[in-house]
mmCIF file of N, CA and C in Angstrom:
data_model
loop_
_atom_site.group_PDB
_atom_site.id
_atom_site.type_symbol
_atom_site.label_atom_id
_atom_site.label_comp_id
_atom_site.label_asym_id
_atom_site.label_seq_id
_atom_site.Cartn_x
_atom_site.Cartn_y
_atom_site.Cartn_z
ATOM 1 N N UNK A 11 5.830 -5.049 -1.063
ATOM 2 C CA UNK A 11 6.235 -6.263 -1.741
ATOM 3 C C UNK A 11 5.329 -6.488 -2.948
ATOM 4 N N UNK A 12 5.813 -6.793 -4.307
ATOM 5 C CA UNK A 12 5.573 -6.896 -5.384
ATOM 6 C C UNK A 12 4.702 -8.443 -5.410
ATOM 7 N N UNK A 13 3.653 -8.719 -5.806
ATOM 8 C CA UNK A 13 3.244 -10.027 -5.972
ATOM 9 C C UNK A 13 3.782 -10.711 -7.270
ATOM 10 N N UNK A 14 3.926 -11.988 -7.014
ATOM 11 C CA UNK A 14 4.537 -13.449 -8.193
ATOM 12 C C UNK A 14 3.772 -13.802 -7.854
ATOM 13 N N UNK A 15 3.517 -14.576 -9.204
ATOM 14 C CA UNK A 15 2.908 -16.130 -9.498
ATOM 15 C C UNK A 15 3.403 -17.012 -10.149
ATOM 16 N N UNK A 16 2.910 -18.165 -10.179
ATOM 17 C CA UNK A 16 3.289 -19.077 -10.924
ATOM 18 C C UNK A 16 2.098 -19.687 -11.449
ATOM 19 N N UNK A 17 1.587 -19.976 -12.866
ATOM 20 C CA UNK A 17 0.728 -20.634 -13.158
ATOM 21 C C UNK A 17 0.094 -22.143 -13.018
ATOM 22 N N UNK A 18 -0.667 -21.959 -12.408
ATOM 23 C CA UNK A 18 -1.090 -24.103 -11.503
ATOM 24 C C UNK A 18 -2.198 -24.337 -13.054
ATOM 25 N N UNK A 19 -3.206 -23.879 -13.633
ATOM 26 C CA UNK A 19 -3.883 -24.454 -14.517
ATOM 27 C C UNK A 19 -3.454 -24.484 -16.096
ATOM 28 N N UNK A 20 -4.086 -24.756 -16.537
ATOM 29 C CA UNK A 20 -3.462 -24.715 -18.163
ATOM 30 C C UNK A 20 -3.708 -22.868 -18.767
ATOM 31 N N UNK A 21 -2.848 -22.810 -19.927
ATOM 32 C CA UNK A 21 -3.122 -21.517 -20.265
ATOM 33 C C UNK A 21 -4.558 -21.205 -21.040
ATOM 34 N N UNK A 22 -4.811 -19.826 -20.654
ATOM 35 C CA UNK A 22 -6.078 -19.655 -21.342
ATOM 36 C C UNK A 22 -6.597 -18.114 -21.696
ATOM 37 N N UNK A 23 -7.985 -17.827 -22.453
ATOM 38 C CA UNK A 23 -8.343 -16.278 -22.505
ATOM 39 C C UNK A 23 -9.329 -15.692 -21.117
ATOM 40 N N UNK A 24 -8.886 -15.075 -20.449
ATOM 41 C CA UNK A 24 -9.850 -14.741 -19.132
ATOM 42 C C UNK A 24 -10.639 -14.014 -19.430
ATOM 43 N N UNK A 25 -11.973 -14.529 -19.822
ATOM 44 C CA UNK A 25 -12.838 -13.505 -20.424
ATOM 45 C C UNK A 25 -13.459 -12.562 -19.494
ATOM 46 N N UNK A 26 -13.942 -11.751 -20.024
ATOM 47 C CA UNK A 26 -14.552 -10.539 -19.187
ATOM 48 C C UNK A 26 -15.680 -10.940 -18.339
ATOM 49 N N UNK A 27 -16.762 -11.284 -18.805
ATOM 50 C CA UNK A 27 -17.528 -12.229 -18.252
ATOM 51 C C UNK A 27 -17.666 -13.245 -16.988
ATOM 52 N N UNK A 28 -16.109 -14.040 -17.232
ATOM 53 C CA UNK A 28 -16.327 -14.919 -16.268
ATOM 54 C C UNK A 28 -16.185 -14.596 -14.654
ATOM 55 N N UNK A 29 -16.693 -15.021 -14.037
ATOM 56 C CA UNK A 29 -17.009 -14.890 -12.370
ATOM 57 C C UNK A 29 -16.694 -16.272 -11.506
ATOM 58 N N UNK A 30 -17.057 -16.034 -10.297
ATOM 59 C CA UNK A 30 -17.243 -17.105 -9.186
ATOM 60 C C UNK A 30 -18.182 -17.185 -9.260
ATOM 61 N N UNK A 31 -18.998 -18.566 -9.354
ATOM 62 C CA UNK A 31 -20.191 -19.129 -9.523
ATOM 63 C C UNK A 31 -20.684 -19.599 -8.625
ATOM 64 N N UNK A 32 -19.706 -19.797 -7.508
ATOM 65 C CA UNK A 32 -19.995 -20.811 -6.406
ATOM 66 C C UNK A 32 -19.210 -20.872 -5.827
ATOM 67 N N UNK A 33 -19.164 -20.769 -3.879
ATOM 68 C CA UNK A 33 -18.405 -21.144 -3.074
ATOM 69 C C UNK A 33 -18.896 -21.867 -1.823
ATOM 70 N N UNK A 34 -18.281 -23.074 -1.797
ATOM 71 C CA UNK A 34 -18.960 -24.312 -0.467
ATOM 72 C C UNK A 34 -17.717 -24.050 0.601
ATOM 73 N N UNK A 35 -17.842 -23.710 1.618
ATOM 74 C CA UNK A 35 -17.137 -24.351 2.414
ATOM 75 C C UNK A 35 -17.482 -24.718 3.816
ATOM 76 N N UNK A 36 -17.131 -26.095 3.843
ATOM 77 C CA UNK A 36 -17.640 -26.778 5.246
ATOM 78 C C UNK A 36 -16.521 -27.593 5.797
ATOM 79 N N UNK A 37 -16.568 -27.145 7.128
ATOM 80 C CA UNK A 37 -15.104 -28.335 7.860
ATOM 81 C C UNK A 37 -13.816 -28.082 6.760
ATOM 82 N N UNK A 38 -13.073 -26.531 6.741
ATOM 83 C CA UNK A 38 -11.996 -26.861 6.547
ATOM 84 C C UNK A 38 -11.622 -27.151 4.407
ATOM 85 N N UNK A 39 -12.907 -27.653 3.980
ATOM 86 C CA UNK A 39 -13.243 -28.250 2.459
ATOM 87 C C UNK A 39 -13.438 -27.350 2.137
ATOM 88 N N UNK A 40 -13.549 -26.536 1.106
ATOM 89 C CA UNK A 40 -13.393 -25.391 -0.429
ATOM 90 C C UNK A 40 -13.464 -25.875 -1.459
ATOM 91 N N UNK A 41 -14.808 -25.801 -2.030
ATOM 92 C CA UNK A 41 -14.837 -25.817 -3.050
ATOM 93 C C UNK A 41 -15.533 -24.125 -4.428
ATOM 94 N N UNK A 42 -15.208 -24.317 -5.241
ATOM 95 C CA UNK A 42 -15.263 -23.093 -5.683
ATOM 96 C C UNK A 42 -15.518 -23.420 -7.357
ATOM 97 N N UNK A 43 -16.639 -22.934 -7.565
ATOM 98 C CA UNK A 43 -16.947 -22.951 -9.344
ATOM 99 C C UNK A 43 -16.336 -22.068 -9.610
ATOM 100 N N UNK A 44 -15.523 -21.911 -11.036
ATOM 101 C CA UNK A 44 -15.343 -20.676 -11.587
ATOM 102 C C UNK A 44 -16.500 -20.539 -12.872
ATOM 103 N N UNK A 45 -17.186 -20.038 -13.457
ATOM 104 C CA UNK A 45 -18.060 -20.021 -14.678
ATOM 105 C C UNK A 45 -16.661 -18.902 -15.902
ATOM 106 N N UNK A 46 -16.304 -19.942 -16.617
ATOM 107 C CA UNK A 46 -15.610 -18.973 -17.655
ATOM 108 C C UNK A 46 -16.117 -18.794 -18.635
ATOM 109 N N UNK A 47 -17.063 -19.741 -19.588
ATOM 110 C CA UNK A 47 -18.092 -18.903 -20.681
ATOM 111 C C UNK A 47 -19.369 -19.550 -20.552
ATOM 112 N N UNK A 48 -20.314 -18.749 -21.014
ATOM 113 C CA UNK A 48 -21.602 -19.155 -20.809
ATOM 114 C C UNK A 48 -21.810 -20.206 -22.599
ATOM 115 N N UNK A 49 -22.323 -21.486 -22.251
ATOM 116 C CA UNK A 49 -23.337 -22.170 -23.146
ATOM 117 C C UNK A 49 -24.513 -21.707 -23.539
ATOM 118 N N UNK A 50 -25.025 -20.927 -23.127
ATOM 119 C CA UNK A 50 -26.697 -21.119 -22.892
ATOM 120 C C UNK A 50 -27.475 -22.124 -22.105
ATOM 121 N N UNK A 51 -29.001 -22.063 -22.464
ATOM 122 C CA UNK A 51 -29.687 -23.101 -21.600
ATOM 123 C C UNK A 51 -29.338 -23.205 -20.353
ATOM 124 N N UNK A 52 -28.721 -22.245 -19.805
ATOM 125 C CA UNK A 52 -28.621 -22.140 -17.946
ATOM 126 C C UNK A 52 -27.282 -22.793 -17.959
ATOM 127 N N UNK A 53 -26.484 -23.321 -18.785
ATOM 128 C CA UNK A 53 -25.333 -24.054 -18.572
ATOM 129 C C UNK A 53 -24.066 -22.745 -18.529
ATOM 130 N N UNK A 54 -22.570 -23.787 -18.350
ATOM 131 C CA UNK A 54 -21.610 -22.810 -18.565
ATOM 132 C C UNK A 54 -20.236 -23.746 -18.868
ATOM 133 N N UNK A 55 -19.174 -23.068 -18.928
ATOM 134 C CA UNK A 55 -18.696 -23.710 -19.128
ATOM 135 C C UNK A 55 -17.234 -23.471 -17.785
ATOM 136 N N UNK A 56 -16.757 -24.118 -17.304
ATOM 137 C CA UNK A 56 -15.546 -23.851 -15.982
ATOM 138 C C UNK A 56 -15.050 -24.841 -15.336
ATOM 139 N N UNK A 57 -14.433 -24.164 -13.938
ATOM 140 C CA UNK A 57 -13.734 -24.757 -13.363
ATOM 141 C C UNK A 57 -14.175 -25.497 -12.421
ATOM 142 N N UNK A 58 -14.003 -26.428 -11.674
ATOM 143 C CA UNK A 58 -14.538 -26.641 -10.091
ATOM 144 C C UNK A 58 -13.232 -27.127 -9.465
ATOM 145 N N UNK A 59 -12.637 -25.546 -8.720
ATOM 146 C CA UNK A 59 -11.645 -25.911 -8.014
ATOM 147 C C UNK A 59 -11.780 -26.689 -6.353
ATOM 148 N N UNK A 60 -11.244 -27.736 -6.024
ATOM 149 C CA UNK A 60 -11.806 -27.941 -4.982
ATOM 150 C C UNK A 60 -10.053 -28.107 -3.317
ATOM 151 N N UNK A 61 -10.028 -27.434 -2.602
ATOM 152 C CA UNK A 61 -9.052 -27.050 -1.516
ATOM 153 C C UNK A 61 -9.313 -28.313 -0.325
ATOM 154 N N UNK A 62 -8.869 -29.124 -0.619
ATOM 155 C CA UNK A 62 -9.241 -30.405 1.103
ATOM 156 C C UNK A 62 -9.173 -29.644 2.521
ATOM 157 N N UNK A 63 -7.607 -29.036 2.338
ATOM 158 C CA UNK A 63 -7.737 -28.343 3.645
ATOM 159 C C UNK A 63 -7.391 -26.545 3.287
ATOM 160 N N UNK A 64 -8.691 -26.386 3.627
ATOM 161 C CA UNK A 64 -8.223 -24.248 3.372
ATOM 162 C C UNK A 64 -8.470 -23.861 4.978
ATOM 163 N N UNK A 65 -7.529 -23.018 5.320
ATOM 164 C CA UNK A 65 -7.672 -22.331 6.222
ATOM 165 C C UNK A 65 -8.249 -21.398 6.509
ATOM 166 N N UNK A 66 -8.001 -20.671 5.071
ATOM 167 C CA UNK A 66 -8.615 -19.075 4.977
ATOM 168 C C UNK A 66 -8.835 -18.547 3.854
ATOM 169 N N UNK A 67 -10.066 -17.828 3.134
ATOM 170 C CA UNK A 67 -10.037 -17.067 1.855
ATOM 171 C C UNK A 67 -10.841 -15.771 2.050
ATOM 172 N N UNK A 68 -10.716 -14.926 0.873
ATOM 173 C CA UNK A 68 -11.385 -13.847 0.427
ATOM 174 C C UNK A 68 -11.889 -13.870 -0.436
ATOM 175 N N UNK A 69 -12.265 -12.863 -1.120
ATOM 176 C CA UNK A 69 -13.342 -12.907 -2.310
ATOM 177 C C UNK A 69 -13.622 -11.676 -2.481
ATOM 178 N N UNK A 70 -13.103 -10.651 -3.194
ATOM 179 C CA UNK A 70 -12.930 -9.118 -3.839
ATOM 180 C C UNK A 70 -13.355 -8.961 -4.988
ATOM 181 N N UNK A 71 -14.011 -8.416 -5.376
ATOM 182 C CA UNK A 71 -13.938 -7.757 -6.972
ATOM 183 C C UNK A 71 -12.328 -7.725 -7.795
ATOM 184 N N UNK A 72 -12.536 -7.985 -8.725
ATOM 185 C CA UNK A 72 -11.166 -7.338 -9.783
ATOM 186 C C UNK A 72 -10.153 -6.126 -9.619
ATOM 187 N N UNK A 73 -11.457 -5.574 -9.667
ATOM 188 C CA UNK A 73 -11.245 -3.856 -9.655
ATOM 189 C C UNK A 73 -10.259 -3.526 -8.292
ATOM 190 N N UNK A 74 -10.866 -4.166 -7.202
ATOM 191 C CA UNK A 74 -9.782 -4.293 -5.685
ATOM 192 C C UNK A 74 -8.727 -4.590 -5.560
ATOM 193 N N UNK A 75 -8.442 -5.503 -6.424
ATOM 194 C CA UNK A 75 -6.934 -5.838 -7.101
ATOM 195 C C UNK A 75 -5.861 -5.424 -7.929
ATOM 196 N N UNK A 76 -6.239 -4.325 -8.253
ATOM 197 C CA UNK A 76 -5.045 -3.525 -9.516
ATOM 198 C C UNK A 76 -3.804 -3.631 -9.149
ATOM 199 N N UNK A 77 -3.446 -3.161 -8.139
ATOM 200 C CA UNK A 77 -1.925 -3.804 -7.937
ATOM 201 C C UNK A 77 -1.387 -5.214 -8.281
ATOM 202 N N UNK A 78 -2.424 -5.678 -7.996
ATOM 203 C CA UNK A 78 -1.825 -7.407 -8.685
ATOM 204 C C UNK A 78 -1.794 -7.341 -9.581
ATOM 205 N N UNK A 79 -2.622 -6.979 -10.640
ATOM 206 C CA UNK A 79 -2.462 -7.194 -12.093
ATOM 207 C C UNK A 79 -1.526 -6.214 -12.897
ATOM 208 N N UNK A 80 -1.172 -5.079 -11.940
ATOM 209 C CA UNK A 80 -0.420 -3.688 -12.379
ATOM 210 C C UNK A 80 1.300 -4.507 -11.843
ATOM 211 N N UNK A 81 1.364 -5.395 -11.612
ATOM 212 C CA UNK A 81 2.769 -6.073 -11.024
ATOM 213 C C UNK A 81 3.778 -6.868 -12.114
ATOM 214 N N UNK A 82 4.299 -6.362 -12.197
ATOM 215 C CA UNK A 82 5.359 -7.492 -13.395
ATOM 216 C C UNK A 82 5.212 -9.195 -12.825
ATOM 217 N N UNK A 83 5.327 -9.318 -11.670
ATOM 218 C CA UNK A 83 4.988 -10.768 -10.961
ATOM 219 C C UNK A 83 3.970 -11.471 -11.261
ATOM 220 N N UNK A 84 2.826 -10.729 -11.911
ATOM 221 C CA UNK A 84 1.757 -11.265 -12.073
ATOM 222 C C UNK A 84 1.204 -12.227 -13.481
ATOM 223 N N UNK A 85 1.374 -13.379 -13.761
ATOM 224 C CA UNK A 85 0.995 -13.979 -14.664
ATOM 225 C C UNK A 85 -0.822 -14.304 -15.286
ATOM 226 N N UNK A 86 -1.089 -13.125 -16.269
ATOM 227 C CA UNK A 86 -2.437 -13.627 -16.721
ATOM 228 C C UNK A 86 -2.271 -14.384 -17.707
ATOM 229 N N UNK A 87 -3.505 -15.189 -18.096
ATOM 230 C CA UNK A 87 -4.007 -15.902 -18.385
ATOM 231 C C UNK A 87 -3.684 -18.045 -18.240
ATOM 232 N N UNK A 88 -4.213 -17.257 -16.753
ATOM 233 C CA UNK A 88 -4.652 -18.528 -16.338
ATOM 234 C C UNK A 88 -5.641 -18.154 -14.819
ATOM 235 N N UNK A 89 -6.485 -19.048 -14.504
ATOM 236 C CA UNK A 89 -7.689 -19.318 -13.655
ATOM 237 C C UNK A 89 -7.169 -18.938 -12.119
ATOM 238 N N UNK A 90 -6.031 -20.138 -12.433
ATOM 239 C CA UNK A 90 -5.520 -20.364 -10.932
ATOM 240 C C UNK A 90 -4.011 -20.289 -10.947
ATOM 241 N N UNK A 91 -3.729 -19.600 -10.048
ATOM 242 C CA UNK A 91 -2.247 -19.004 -9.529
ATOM 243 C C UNK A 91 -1.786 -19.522 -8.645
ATOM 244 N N UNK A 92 -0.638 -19.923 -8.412
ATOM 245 C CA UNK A 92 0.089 -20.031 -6.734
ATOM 246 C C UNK A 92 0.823 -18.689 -6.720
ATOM 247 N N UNK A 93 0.604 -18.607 -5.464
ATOM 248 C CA UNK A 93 1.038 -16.997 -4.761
ATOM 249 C C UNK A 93 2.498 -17.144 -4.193
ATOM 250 N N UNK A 94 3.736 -16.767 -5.066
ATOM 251 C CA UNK A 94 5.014 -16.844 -4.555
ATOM 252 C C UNK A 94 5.042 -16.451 -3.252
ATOM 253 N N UNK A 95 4.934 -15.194 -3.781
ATOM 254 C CA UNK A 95 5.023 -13.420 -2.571
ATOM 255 C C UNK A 95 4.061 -12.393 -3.186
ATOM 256 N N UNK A 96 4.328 -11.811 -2.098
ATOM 257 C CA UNK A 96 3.393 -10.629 -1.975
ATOM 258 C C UNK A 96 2.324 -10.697 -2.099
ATOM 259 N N UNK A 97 1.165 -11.967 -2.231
ATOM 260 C CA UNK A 97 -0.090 -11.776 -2.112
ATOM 261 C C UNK A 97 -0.832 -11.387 -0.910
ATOM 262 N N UNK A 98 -1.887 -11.922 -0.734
ATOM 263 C CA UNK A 98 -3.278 -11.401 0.633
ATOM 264 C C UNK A 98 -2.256 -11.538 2.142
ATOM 265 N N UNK A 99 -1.523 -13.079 2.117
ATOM 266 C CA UNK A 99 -0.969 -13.609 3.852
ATOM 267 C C UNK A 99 0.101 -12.547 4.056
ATOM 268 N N UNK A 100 0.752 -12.341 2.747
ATOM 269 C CA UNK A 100 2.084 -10.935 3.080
ATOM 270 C C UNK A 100 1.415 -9.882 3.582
ATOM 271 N N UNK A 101 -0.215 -9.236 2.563
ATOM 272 C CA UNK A 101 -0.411 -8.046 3.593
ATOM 273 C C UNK A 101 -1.078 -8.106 4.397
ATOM 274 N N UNK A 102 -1.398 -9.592 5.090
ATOM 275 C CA UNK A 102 -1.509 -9.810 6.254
ATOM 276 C C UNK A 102 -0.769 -9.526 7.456
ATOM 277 N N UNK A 103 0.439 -10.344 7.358
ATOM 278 C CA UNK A 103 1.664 -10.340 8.063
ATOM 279 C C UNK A 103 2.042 -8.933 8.202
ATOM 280 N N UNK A 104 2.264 -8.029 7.198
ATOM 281 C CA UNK A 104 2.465 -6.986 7.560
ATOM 282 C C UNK A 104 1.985 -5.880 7.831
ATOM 283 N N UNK A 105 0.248 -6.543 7.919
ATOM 284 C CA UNK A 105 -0.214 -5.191 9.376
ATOM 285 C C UNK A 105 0.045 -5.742 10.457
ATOM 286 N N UNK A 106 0.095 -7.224 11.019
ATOM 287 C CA UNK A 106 -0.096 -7.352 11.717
ATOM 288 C C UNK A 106 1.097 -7.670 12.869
ATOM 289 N N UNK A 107 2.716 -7.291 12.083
ATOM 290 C CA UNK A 107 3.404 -7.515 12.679
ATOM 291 C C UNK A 107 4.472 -9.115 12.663
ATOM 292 N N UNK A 108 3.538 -9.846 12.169
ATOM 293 C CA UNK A 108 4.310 -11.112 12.067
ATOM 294 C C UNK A 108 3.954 -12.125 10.718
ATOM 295 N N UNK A 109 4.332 -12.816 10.688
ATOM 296 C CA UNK A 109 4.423 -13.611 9.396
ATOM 297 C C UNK A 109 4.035 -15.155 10.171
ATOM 298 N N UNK A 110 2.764 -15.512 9.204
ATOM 299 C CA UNK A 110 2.501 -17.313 9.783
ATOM 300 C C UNK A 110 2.838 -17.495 8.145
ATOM 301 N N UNK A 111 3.525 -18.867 8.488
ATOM 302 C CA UNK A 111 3.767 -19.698 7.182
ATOM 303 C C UNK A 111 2.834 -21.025 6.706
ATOM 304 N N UNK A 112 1.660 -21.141 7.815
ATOM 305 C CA UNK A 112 1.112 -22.685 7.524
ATOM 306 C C UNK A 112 0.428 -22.475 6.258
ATOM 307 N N UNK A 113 0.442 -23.309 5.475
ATOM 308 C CA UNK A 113 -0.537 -23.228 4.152
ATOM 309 C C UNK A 113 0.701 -22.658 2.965
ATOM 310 N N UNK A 114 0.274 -23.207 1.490
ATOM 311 C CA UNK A 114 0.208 -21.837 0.806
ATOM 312 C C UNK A 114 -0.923 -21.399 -0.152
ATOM 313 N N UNK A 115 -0.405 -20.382 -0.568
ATOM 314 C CA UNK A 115 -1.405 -19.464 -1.258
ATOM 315 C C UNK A 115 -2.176 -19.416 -2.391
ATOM 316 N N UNK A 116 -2.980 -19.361 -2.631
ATOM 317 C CA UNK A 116 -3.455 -19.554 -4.501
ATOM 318 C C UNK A 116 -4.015 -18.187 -4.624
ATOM 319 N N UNK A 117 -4.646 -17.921 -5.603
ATOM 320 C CA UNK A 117 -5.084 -16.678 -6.508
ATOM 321 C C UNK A 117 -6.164 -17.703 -7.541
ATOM 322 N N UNK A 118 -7.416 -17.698 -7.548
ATOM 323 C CA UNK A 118 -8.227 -17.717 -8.771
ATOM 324 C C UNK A 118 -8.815 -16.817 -9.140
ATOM 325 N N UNK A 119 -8.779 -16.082 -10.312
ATOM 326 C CA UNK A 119 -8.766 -15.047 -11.124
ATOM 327 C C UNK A 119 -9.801 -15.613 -12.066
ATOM 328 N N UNK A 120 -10.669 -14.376 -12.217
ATOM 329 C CA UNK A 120 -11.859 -14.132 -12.842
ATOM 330 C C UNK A 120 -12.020 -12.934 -13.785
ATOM 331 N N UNK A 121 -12.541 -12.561 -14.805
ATOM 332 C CA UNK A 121 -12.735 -11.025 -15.606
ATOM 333 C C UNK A 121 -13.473 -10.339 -14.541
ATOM 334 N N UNK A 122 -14.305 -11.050 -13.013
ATOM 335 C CA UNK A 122 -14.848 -9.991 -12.281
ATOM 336 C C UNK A 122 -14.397 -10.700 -11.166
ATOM 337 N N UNK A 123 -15.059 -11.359 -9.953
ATOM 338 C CA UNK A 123 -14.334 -11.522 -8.743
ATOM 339 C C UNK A 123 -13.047 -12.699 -8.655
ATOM 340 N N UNK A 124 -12.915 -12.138 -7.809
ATOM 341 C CA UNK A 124 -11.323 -13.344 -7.376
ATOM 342 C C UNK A 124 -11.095 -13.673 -6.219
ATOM 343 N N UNK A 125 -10.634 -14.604 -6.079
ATOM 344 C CA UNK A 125 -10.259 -15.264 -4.762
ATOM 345 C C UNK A 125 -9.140 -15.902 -4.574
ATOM 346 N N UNK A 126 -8.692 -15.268 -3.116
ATOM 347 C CA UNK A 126 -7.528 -15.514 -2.634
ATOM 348 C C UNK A 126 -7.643 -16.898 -1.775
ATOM 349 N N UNK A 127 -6.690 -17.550 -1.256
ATOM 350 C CA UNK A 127 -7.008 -18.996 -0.503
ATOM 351 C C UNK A 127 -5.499 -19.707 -0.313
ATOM 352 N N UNK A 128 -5.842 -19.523 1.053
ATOM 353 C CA UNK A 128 -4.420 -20.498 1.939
ATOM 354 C C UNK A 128 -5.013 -21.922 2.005
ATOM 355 N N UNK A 129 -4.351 -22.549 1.519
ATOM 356 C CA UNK A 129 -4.584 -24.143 2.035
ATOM 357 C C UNK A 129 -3.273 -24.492 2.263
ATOM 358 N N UNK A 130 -3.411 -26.177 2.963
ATOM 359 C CA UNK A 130 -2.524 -27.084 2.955
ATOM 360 C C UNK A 130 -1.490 -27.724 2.034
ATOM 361 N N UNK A 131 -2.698 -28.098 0.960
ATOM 362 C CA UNK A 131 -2.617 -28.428 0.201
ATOM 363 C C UNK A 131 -3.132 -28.136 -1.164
ATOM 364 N N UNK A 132 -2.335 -28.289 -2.385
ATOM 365 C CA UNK A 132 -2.462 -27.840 -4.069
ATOM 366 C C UNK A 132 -3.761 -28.177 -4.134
ATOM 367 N N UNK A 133 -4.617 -27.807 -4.766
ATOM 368 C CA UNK A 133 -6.077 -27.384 -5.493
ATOM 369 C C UNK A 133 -6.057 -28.341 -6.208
ATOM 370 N N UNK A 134 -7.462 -29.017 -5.864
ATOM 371 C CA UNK A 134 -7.520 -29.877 -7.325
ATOM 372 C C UNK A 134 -8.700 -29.068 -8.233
ATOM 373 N N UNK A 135 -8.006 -29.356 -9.735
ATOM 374 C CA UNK A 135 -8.803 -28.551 -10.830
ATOM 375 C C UNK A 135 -9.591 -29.299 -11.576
ATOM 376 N N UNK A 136 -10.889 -29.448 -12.110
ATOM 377 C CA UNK A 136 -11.567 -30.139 -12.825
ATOM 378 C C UNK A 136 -12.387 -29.418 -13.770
ATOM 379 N N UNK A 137 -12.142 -29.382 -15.148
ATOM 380 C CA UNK A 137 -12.732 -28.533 -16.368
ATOM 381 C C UNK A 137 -14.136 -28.979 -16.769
ATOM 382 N N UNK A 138 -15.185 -28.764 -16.586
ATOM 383 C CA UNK A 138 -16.153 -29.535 -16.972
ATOM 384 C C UNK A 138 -17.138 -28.507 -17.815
ATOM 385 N N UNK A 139 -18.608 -28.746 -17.737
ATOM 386 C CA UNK A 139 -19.710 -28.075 -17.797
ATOM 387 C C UNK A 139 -20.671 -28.320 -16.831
ATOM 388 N N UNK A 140 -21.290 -27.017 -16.181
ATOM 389 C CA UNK A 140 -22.390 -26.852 -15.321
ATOM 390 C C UNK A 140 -23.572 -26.082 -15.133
ATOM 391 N N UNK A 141 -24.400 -26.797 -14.434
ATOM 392 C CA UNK A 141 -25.834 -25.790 -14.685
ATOM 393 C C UNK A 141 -25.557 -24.243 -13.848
ATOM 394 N N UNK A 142 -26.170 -23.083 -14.205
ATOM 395 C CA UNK A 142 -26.304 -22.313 -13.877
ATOM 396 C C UNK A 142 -27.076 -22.508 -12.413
ATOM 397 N N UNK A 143 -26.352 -22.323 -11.233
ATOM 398 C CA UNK A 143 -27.522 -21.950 -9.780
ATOM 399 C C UNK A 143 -28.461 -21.335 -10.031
ATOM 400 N N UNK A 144 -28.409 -20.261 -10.230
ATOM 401 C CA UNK A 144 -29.389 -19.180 -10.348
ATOM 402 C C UNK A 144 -31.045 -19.652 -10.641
#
């Protein structure tokens, strides 16, 4: 099965650079920095996607993903995706024999890691600036 998306954030350039900066999750809550360009002074500039209820995610390199991005289904340039079909829960379901439907799916996309994520409920997105962890 071929992966779709549909674009959830505004359009944009996915720079090479940008990464996952940060991932919280406690009780069910997800939250997730994306860093898409660096400011300087330890700052950056991104996302802070945050999931109320996630069930389940991953977190792969780019490079692990070529089929997604090698897919006509696949819409770049943008952060965050909803996962029609064929993303992570499909090739879930189909090692494992069955298909669960609770949740759906997102895709946040990075120039290096990405993350997949079932929730309940749509992602809230907030564009800001932040200090570097590190």
């Amino acid at each position: 099965m071929q992966l779709e998306t549909q674009p959830f954030d505004a359009s944009t350039t996915i720079d090479h650079g940008s990464d996952i900066a940060e991932v919280h999750f406690v009780g069910g809550h997800l939250e997730v920095v994306v860093a898409s360009s660096s400011i300087g002074e330890g700052r950056f500039k991104g996302l802070r996607i945050t999931f109320p209820k996630a069930s389940g995610f991953r977190m792969l390199d780019e490079g692990d993903l070529a089929r997604y991005w090698a897919s006509p289904g696949f819409r770049p340039g943008h952060h965050v995706l909803s996962v029609v079909s064929g993303g992570w829960r499909a090739e879930e379901s189909t090692l494992q024999g069955f298909a669960r439907n609770e949740g759906d799916e997102w895709l946040i996309v990075t120039g290096n890691r990405c993350l997949s994520v079932v929730s309940s409920n749509a992602p809230q997105v907030l564009q800001g600036e932040f200090d570097d962890a590190a």
